[in-house]
mmCIF file of C-alpha atoms in Angstrom:
data_model
loop_
_atom_site.group_PDB
_atom_site.id
_atom_site.type_symbol
_atom_site.label_atom_id
_atom_site.label_comp_id
_atom_site.label_asym_id
_atom_site.label_seq_id
_atom_site.Cartn_x
_atom_site.Cartn_y
_atom_site.Cartn_z
ATOM 1 C CA UNK C 1 2.893 -1.801 -20.103
ATOM 2 C CA UNK C 2 3.655 -6.191 -20.832
ATOM 3 C CA UNK C 3 6.208 -5.993 -18.114
ATOM 4 C CA UNK C 4 4.066 -4.436 -15.903
ATOM 5 C CA UNK C 5 1.207 -6.400 -16.759
ATOM 6 C CA UNK C 6 3.239 -9.728 -16.426
ATOM 7 C CA UNK C 7 3.628 -8.524 -12.669
ATOM 8 C CA UNK C 8 0.475 -7.533 -11.856
ATOM 9 C CA UNK C 9 -0.323 -11.176 -12.784
ATOM 10 C CA UNK C 10 2.085 -12.285 -10.053
ATOM 11 C CA UNK C 11 1.081 -10.497 -7.806
ATOM 12 C CA UNK C 12 -2.590 -11.527 -8.793
ATOM 13 C CA UNK C 13 -1.527 -14.790 -9.145
ATOM 14 C CA UNK C 14 0.544 -15.369 -5.449
ATOM 15 C CA UNK C 15 -3.080 -13.872 -3.864
ATOM 16 C CA UNK C 16 -5.603 -16.613 -5.138
ATOM 17 C CA UNK C 17 -2.719 -19.317 -3.819
ATOM 18 C CA UNK C 18 -2.439 -17.625 -0.590
ATOM 19 C CA UNK C 19 -6.310 -18.320 -0.647
ATOM 20 C CA UNK C 20 -5.180 -21.855 -1.021
ATOM 21 C CA UNK C 21 -2.489 -21.917 1.883
ATOM 22 C CA UNK C 22 -4.799 -20.328 4.154
ATOM 23 C CA UNK C 23 -7.720 -23.722 3.303
ATOM 24 C CA UNK C 24 -4.805 -25.827 3.633
ATOM 25 C CA UNK C 25 -4.361 -24.068 7.167
ATOM 26 C CA UNK C 26 -0.488 -23.503 6.492
ATOM 27 C CA UNK C 27 0.764 -19.685 7.721
ATOM 28 C CA UNK C 28 1.614 -17.235 5.367
ATOM 29 C CA UNK C 29 4.238 -13.939 6.963
ATOM 30 C CA UNK C 30 4.514 -11.104 4.318
ATOM 31 C CA UNK C 31 6.184 -7.757 4.823
ATOM 32 C CA UNK C 32 3.211 -5.116 5.198
ATOM 33 C CA UNK C 33 5.479 -2.403 2.840
ATOM 34 C CA UNK C 34 7.039 0.193 3.289
ATOM 35 C CA UNK C 35 4.601 3.344 1.732
ATOM 36 C CA UNK C 36 3.498 4.593 5.202
ATOM 37 C CA UNK C 37 0.709 6.456 4.949
ATOM 38 C CA UNK C 38 1.296 7.777 1.311
ATOM 39 C CA UNK C 39 -2.523 6.290 0.132
ATOM 40 C CA UNK C 40 -5.913 8.123 -1.304
ATOM 41 C CA UNK C 41 -8.818 6.584 -1.291
ATOM 42 C CA UNK C 42 -12.499 8.363 -2.008
ATOM 43 C CA UNK C 43 -15.467 8.421 -4.565
ATOM 44 C CA UNK C 44 -15.511 9.429 -7.934
ATOM 45 C CA UNK C 45 -16.855 12.850 -8.160
ATOM 46 C CA UNK C 46 -16.130 15.387 -11.212
ATOM 47 C CA UNK C 47 -14.003 18.177 -9.851
ATOM 48 C CA UNK C 48 -15.950 20.224 -12.910
ATOM 49 C CA UNK C 49 -12.710 21.060 -14.673
ATOM 50 C CA UNK C 50 -11.679 18.792 -17.969
ATOM 51 C CA UNK C 51 -7.936 18.511 -18.221
ATOM 52 C CA UNK C 52 -6.149 16.430 -21.072
ATOM 53 C CA UNK C 53 -9.665 16.196 -23.300
ATOM 54 C CA UNK C 54 -11.103 14.282 -20.013
ATOM 55 C CA UNK C 55 -12.925 15.535 -17.590
ATOM 56 C CA UNK C 56 -11.348 15.316 -13.441
ATOM 57 C CA UNK C 57 -11.924 14.038 -10.121
ATOM 58 C CA UNK C 58 -12.450 15.853 -7.263
ATOM 59 C CA UNK C 59 -9.405 15.171 -5.275
ATOM 60 C CA UNK C 60 -9.480 17.626 -2.892
ATOM 61 C CA UNK C 61 -11.733 20.986 -1.423
ATOM 62 C CA UNK C 62 -9.170 23.978 -2.025
ATOM 63 C CA UNK C 63 -8.739 26.154 -4.943
ATOM 64 C CA UNK C 64 -7.996 23.929 -7.628
ATOM 65 C CA UNK C 65 -9.772 20.692 -6.431
ATOM 66 C CA UNK C 66 -8.654 18.458 -9.167
ATOM 67 C CA UNK C 67 -5.052 18.372 -8.132
ATOM 68 C CA UNK C 68 -3.391 16.408 -5.093
ATOM 69 C CA UNK C 69 0.014 17.672 -4.042
ATOM 70 C CA UNK C 70 2.984 15.672 -4.192
ATOM 71 C CA UNK C 71 5.948 16.516 -2.428
ATOM 72 C CA UNK C 72 10.043 14.912 -2.769
ATOM 73 C CA UNK C 73 12.472 15.203 -1.019
ATOM 74 C CA UNK C 74 16.219 15.099 -3.154
ATOM 75 C CA UNK C 75 16.675 11.743 -4.103
ATOM 76 C CA UNK C 76 13.153 10.374 -3.319
ATOM 77 C CA UNK C 77 11.636 8.354 -5.909
ATOM 78 C CA UNK C 78 8.369 7.030 -6.143
ATOM 79 C CA UNK C 79 5.673 3.759 -8.373
ATOM 80 C CA UNK C 80 2.641 6.227 -8.291
ATOM 81 C CA UNK C 81 0.011 4.286 -9.164
ATOM 82 C CA UNK C 82 -3.833 4.440 -9.540
ATOM 83 C CA UNK C 83 -6.557 1.439 -9.195
ATOM 84 C CA UNK C 84 -10.483 1.659 -9.437
ATOM 85 C CA UNK C 85 -13.443 -0.388 -8.350
ATOM 86 C CA UNK C 86 -13.625 -2.405 -11.466
ATOM 87 C CA UNK C 87 -12.877 -6.259 -12.204
ATOM 88 C CA UNK C 88 -9.301 -7.274 -13.225
ATOM 89 C CA UNK C 89 -9.048 -9.161 -16.708
ATOM 90 C CA UNK C 90 -5.693 -10.824 -15.119
ATOM 91 C CA UNK C 91 -7.891 -12.226 -11.789
ATOM 92 C CA UNK C 92 -11.018 -13.264 -13.857
ATOM 93 C CA UNK C 93 -9.931 -13.526 -17.809
ATOM 94 C CA UNK C 94 -12.933 -12.326 -19.718
ATOM 95 C CA UNK C 95 -13.974 -9.959 -16.833
ATOM 96 C CA UNK C 96 -11.909 -7.263 -17.577
ATOM 97 C CA UNK C 97 -12.511 -3.355 -16.690
ATOM 98 C CA UNK C 98 -15.144 -1.634 -18.609
ATOM 99 C CA UNK C 99 -13.585 1.981 -17.156
ATOM 100 C CA UNK C 100 -11.165 3.433 -18.281
ATOM 101 C CA UNK C 101 -9.414 6.229 -16.147
ATOM 102 C CA UNK C 102 -6.140 7.989 -16.782
ATOM 103 C CA UNK C 103 -3.299 9.143 -14.571
ATOM 104 C CA UNK C 104 -1.226 12.565 -15.136
ATOM 105 C CA UNK C 105 1.458 14.141 -12.875
ATOM 106 C CA UNK C 106 1.722 17.975 -13.714
ATOM 107 C CA UNK C 107 3.830 21.289 -12.499
ATOM 108 C CA UNK C 108 2.676 24.096 -10.776
ATOM 109 C CA UNK C 109 1.890 25.895 -14.018
ATOM 110 C CA UNK C 110 0.016 22.600 -15.361
ATOM 111 C CA UNK C 111 2.163 22.237 -17.741
ATOM 112 C CA UNK C 112 2.443 18.000 -18.183
ATOM 113 C CA UNK C 113 5.616 16.278 -16.257
ATOM 114 C CA UNK C 114 4.368 13.084 -17.042
ATOM 115 C CA UNK C 115 1.595 10.790 -17.780
ATOM 116 C CA UNK C 116 -0.131 6.865 -17.698
ATOM 117 C CA UNK C 117 -3.129 6.601 -20.308
ATOM 118 C CA UNK C 118 -3.275 3.048 -21.016
ATOM 119 C CA UNK C 119 -6.360 2.026 -23.102
ATOM 120 C CA UNK C 120 -8.546 -0.073 -19.710
ATOM 121 C CA UNK C 121 -11.173 -1.741 -21.632
ATOM 122 C CA UNK C 122 -11.280 -5.586 -21.344
ATOM 123 C CA UNK C 123 -8.029 -5.380 -19.313
ATOM 124 C CA UNK C 124 -6.916 -4.460 -15.658
ATOM 125 C CA UNK C 125 -7.980 -1.260 -13.736
ATOM 126 C CA UNK C 126 -4.399 0.212 -13.329
ATOM 127 C CA UNK C 127 -2.020 3.150 -14.340
ATOM 128 C CA UNK C 128 1.338 3.684 -13.081
ATOM 129 C CA UNK C 129 3.574 6.148 -13.298
ATOM 130 C CA UNK C 130 7.384 5.816 -12.126
ATOM 131 C CA UNK C 131 9.035 9.268 -10.908
ATOM 132 C CA UNK C 132 12.015 10.495 -9.191
ATOM 133 C CA UNK C 133 13.943 13.926 -8.032
ATOM 134 C CA UNK C 134 17.308 14.688 -8.034
ATOM 135 C CA UNK C 135 17.332 18.287 -7.279
ATOM 136 C CA UNK C 136 18.181 19.869 -4.299
ATOM 137 C CA UNK C 137 15.816 20.434 -0.872
ATOM 138 C CA UNK C 138 12.552 19.686 -1.647
ATOM 139 C CA UNK C 139 9.903 19.751 -4.722
ATOM 140 C CA UNK C 140 6.343 19.277 -4.838
ATOM 141 C CA UNK C 141 4.470 18.556 -8.125
ATOM 142 C CA UNK C 142 0.640 17.650 -8.256
ATOM 143 C CA UNK C 143 -1.564 14.280 -9.600
ATOM 144 C CA UNK C 144 -4.504 14.738 -11.603
ATOM 145 C CA UNK C 145 -7.210 11.781 -12.042
ATOM 146 C CA UNK C 146 -9.229 11.860 -15.376
ATOM 147 C CA UNK C 147 -11.965 9.296 -16.883
ATOM 148 C CA UNK C 148 -12.178 8.471 -20.941
ATOM 149 C CA UNK C 149 -15.790 7.868 -21.574
ATOM 150 C CA UNK C 150 -19.532 8.693 -20.473
ATOM 151 C CA UNK C 151 -18.679 7.025 -16.898
ATOM 152 C CA UNK C 152 -16.661 6.955 -14.344
ATOM 153 C CA UNK C 153 -16.565 4.142 -11.110
ATOM 154 C CA UNK C 154 -17.473 4.406 -8.000
ATOM 155 C CA UNK C 155 -13.968 4.061 -6.136
ATOM 156 C CA UNK C 156 -10.215 5.224 -6.866
ATOM 157 C CA UNK C 157 -7.298 4.984 -5.252
ATOM 158 C CA UNK C 158 -3.940 6.215 -5.601
ATOM 159 C CA UNK C 159 -0.202 4.989 -4.289
ATOM 160 C CA UNK C 160 2.842 6.747 -3.715
ATOM 161 C CA UNK C 161 5.008 3.597 -3.286
ATOM 162 C CA UNK C 162 8.237 5.667 -2.496
ATOM 163 C CA UNK C 163 9.570 2.685 -0.134
ATOM 164 C CA UNK C 164 9.972 4.488 2.852
ATOM 165 C CA UNK C 165 12.504 7.245 0.170
ATOM 166 C CA UNK C 166 10.957 10.852 1.226
ATOM 167 C CA UNK C 167 7.594 11.041 -0.475
ATOM 168 C CA UNK C 168 4.161 12.012 0.866
ATOM 169 C CA UNK C 169 0.877 13.095 -0.605
ATOM 170 C CA UNK C 170 -0.940 16.252 0.688
ATOM 171 C CA UNK C 171 -4.067 16.255 3.032
ATOM 172 C CA UNK C 172 -7.011 16.000 1.165
ATOM 173 C CA UNK C 173 -10.455 15.828 3.797
ATOM 174 C CA UNK C 174 -12.012 13.768 0.398
ATOM 175 C CA UNK C 175 -9.302 11.045 1.875
ATOM 176 C CA UNK C 176 -11.468 8.028 3.201
ATOM 177 C CA UNK C 177 -8.130 5.431 2.846
ATOM 178 C CA UNK C 178 -5.053 6.262 3.288
ATOM 179 C CA UNK C 179 -3.642 2.565 3.643
ATOM 180 C CA UNK C 180 -0.824 1.331 1.410
ATOM 181 C CA UNK C 181 -0.932 -2.828 1.931
ATOM 182 C CA UNK C 182 -1.434 -4.006 -1.077
ATOM 183 C CA UNK C 183 -0.870 -7.310 -2.811
ATOM 184 C CA UNK C 184 -0.147 -10.831 -1.639
ATOM 185 C CA UNK C 185 0.035 -8.783 1.774
ATOM 186 C CA UNK C 186 -3.730 -8.026 1.547
ATOM 187 C CA UNK C 187 -4.666 -11.586 1.204
ATOM 188 C CA UNK C 188 -7.292 -12.969 3.464
ATOM 189 C CA UNK C 189 -4.489 -15.323 4.488
ATOM 190 C CA UNK C 190 -1.689 -13.847 5.069
ATOM 191 C CA UNK C 191 -0.412 -11.956 8.506
ATOM 192 C CA UNK C 192 1.016 -8.652 6.904
ATOM 193 C CA UNK C 193 3.387 -7.229 9.699
ATOM 194 C CA UNK C 194 5.128 -3.851 10.101
ATOM 195 C CA UNK C 195 7.990 -2.586 11.406
ATOM 196 C CA UNK C 196 8.977 -0.881 14.756
ATOM 197 C CA UNK C 197 12.742 -0.033 15.215
ATOM 198 C CA UNK C 198 14.212 -2.623 17.802
ATOM 199 C CA UNK C 199 15.606 0.431 19.769
ATOM 200 C CA UNK C 200 12.143 2.131 20.062
ATOM 201 C CA UNK C 201 11.127 -1.065 21.606
ATOM 202 C CA UNK C 202 10.086 -1.588 25.532
ATOM 203 C CA UNK C 203 13.689 -3.967 25.825
ATOM 204 C CA UNK C 204 15.136 -0.884 24.782
ATOM 205 C CA UNK C 205 13.601 1.710 26.941
ATOM 206 C CA UNK C 206 10.807 2.754 24.552
ATOM 207 C CA UNK C 207 7.315 1.929 25.557
ATOM 208 C CA UNK C 208 4.993 1.347 23.613
ATOM 209 C CA UNK C 209 6.698 0.798 20.546
ATOM 210 C CA UNK C 210 6.693 3.047 17.442
ATOM 211 C CA UNK C 211 6.260 2.541 14.436
ATOM 212 C CA UNK C 212 8.685 3.122 12.097
ATOM 213 C CA UNK C 213 6.876 6.659 10.099
ATOM 214 C CA UNK C 214 7.300 4.489 6.939
ATOM 215 C CA UNK C 215 5.557 0.854 7.647
ATOM 216 C CA UNK C 216 2.160 -0.021 5.646
ATOM 217 C CA UNK C 217 -0.771 0.727 7.112
ATOM 218 C CA UNK C 218 -3.990 -0.496 6.084
ATOM 219 C CA UNK C 219 -6.809 -0.978 5.400
ATOM 220 C CA UNK C 220 -7.395 -2.538 1.988
ATOM 221 C CA UNK C 221 -10.703 -2.316 0.408
ATOM 222 C CA UNK C 222 -11.533 -5.272 -1.756
ATOM 223 C CA UNK C 223 -14.466 -4.771 -3.956
ATOM 224 C CA UNK C 224 -14.734 -7.238 -6.855
ATOM 225 C CA UNK C 225 -14.220 -11.505 -6.266
ATOM 226 C CA UNK C 226 -12.018 -13.521 -8.222
ATOM 227 C CA UNK C 227 -14.880 -14.011 -11.213
ATOM 228 C CA UNK C 228 -14.942 -10.536 -11.545
ATOM 229 C CA UNK C 229 -18.108 -10.022 -10.005
ATOM 230 C CA UNK C 230 -19.004 -6.722 -7.363
ATOM 231 C CA UNK C 231 -19.121 -7.628 -4.095
ATOM 232 C CA UNK C 232 -22.571 -6.972 -1.780
ATOM 233 C CA UNK C 233 -20.349 -5.742 0.680
ATOM 234 C CA UNK C 234 -16.710 -4.196 -0.190
ATOM 235 C CA UNK C 235 -14.488 -6.182 2.103
ATOM 236 C CA UNK C 236 -12.351 -4.696 4.098
ATOM 237 C CA UNK C 237 -8.565 -5.981 4.948
ATOM 238 C CA UNK C 238 -7.312 -4.549 8.358
ATOM 239 C CA UNK C 239 -3.479 -4.470 8.314
ATOM 240 C CA UNK C 240 -1.144 -5.357 9.485
ATOM 241 C CA UNK C 241 -2.163 -7.541 11.407
ATOM 242 C CA UNK C 242 0.823 -7.736 13.992
ATOM 243 C CA UNK C 243 4.605 -5.401 14.174
ATOM 244 C CA UNK C 244 7.573 -7.111 14.675
ATOM 245 C CA UNK C 245 11.130 -5.184 15.326
ATOM 246 C CA UNK C 246 13.685 -4.013 11.909
ATOM 247 C CA UNK C 247 17.363 -2.811 12.266
ATOM 248 C CA UNK C 248 18.779 -5.318 13.607
ATOM 249 C CA UNK C 249 22.068 -6.703 12.998
ATOM 250 C CA UNK C 250 23.305 -8.664 10.151
ATOM 251 C CA UNK C 251 26.321 -10.417 8.486
ATOM 252 C CA UNK C 252 26.232 -9.158 5.470
ATOM 253 C CA UNK C 253 23.258 -6.711 4.360
ATOM 254 C CA UNK C 254 22.696 -3.235 5.176
ATOM 255 C CA UNK C 255 25.045 -0.621 6.922
ATOM 256 C CA UNK C 256 26.422 -0.800 10.426
ATOM 257 C CA UNK C 257 24.032 2.089 11.834
ATOM 258 C CA UNK C 258 24.673 1.117 15.875
ATOM 259 C CA UNK C 259 28.420 0.564 15.080
ATOM 260 C CA UNK C 260 28.644 -2.582 16.723
ATOM 261 C CA UNK C 261 30.748 -4.126 14.226
ATOM 262 C CA UNK C 262 27.616 -6.077 12.092
ATOM 263 C CA UNK C 263 25.359 -4.100 8.978
ATOM 264 C CA UNK C 264 21.733 -3.340 9.901
ATOM 265 C CA UNK C 265 18.737 -4.650 7.997
ATOM 266 C CA UNK C 266 15.482 -2.009 7.954
ATOM 267 C CA UNK C 267 11.998 -1.951 6.526
ATOM 268 C CA UNK C 268 9.007 -4.563 6.772
ATOM 269 C CA UNK C 269 11.175 -7.036 4.876
ATOM 270 C CA UNK C 270 13.260 -7.026 8.023
ATOM 271 C CA UNK C 271 9.926 -7.401 10.642
ATOM 272 C CA UNK C 272 8.158 -10.261 8.337
ATOM 273 C CA UNK C 273 11.145 -12.883 9.012
ATOM 274 C CA UNK C 274 10.979 -12.291 12.970
ATOM 275 C CA UNK C 275 7.506 -12.867 13.484
ATOM 276 C CA UNK C 276 7.826 -16.369 11.127
ATOM 277 C CA UNK C 277 10.620 -17.346 12.889
ATOM 278 C CA UNK C 278 8.902 -17.328 16.564
ATOM 279 C CA UNK C 279 6.074 -18.633 14.498
ATOM 280 C CA UNK C 280 8.389 -21.385 13.886
ATOM 281 C CA UNK C 281 9.236 -22.160 17.734
ATOM 282 C CA UNK C 282 6.259 -21.839 18.769
ATOM 283 C CA UNK C 283 5.435 -25.227 16.284
ATOM 284 C CA UNK C 284 8.268 -26.884 17.708
ATOM 285 C CA UNK C 285 7.626 -25.963 21.393
ATOM 286 C CA UNK C 286 3.842 -27.594 20.681
ATOM 287 C CA UNK C 287 3.583 -29.062 16.895
ATOM 288 C CA UNK C 288 -0.427 -29.461 17.479
ATOM 289 C CA UNK C 289 -1.101 -26.049 17.085
ATOM 290 C CA UNK C 290 -2.223 -24.968 13.905
ATOM 291 C CA UNK C 291 -2.410 -21.836 11.711
ATOM 292 C CA UNK C 292 -5.281 -20.625 13.757
ATOM 293 C CA UNK C 293 -3.878 -20.811 16.903
ATOM 294 C CA UNK C 294 -0.486 -18.999 15.939
ATOM 295 C CA UNK C 295 -2.515 -16.219 14.547
ATOM 296 C CA UNK C 296 -4.386 -15.752 17.521
ATOM 297 C CA UNK C 297 -2.223 -16.320 20.425
ATOM 298 C CA UNK C 298 0.639 -13.663 18.615
ATOM 299 C CA UNK C 299 -1.979 -11.288 18.025
ATOM 300 C CA UNK C 300 -3.557 -11.289 21.591
ATOM 301 C CA UNK C 301 -0.256 -11.445 23.207
ATOM 302 C CA UNK C 302 1.415 -8.605 20.691
ATOM 303 C CA UNK C 303 1.901 -5.206 23.188
ATOM 304 C CA UNK C 304 -0.747 -2.528 22.558
ATOM 305 C CA UNK C 305 1.054 0.094 20.347
ATOM 306 C CA UNK C 306 -0.509 3.876 19.626
ATOM 307 C CA UNK C 307 -1.271 5.342 16.240
ATOM 308 C CA UNK C 308 0.176 8.298 16.321
ATOM 309 C CA UNK C 309 -2.228 9.939 13.586
ATOM 310 C CA UNK C 310 -5.593 10.191 16.886
ATOM 311 C CA UNK C 311 -5.116 12.051 19.683
ATOM 312 C CA UNK C 312 -5.105 9.913 22.575
ATOM 313 C CA UNK C 313 -3.755 6.200 23.268
ATOM 314 C CA UNK C 314 -5.359 3.961 21.060
ATOM 315 C CA UNK C 315 -6.630 1.176 23.262
ATOM 316 C CA UNK C 316 -6.546 -2.470 21.054
ATOM 317 C CA UNK C 317 -5.941 -2.889 16.905
ATOM 318 C CA UNK C 318 -4.690 -0.471 15.233
ATOM 319 C CA UNK C 319 -5.082 0.021 11.323
#
């Protein structure tokens, strides 16, 4: 737990540093993440069911409304996280969470597989479970969220961060935001970059370009400021700002998927450096460009893509 708290503090500190970079007019490109639409966000409403001696949240409107399915392909793994609308002590010392949620994973009979039940009072509103599946075929488990105390927070968010390994959350009409961009990629001053396979772009005969299925979507909802005060209106961080190619050749990293003798590098970690390199070339061509100029020029000149989850072609920006 101490190690995980340390990692979270590093992420939050980096996000705060990005605010300083943005104020100084610097550019920061960040990989949007490889967790697709594995997010679930909702208002906390009780399901009317108690489990593990706690009231459980409504996650679906089905026969067991307190359970959200999570399905694994063989060899898949995920970091399952739960966060909720409370201040974080690692960001705003002495202003930590005052409400406590717990995270459970059970099988189809309700038997416990794993749990994260940290006492969050005056700490960070965060629970985490690491999951993996090494069997054959697919396997489905179920997520449950309970609250410890007398009142639950307004909003909570679940993410299954699988890095494209083959994990998916079940559909739910209660889900208001399936975005999975988080941390420094969601900082106000960052340019989050999604990924499209280079072979699925207009230059290679596919128009419009197609987003990689694992490329993280937005938006991200921020409900507290860095002093631990609730925002009058939540800040909605749209993203990714742009998409760049992945799957290109490297001299040392990845596997040779296009059989040209060079290994290929996939993921938004491969896409973000391509976008940053374009910005560097722009500055080389015109050193008078500022950060706002570059961001605007890159977004204005980007080729329009489609959100495949909606009917028809979506004109303009898509989360």
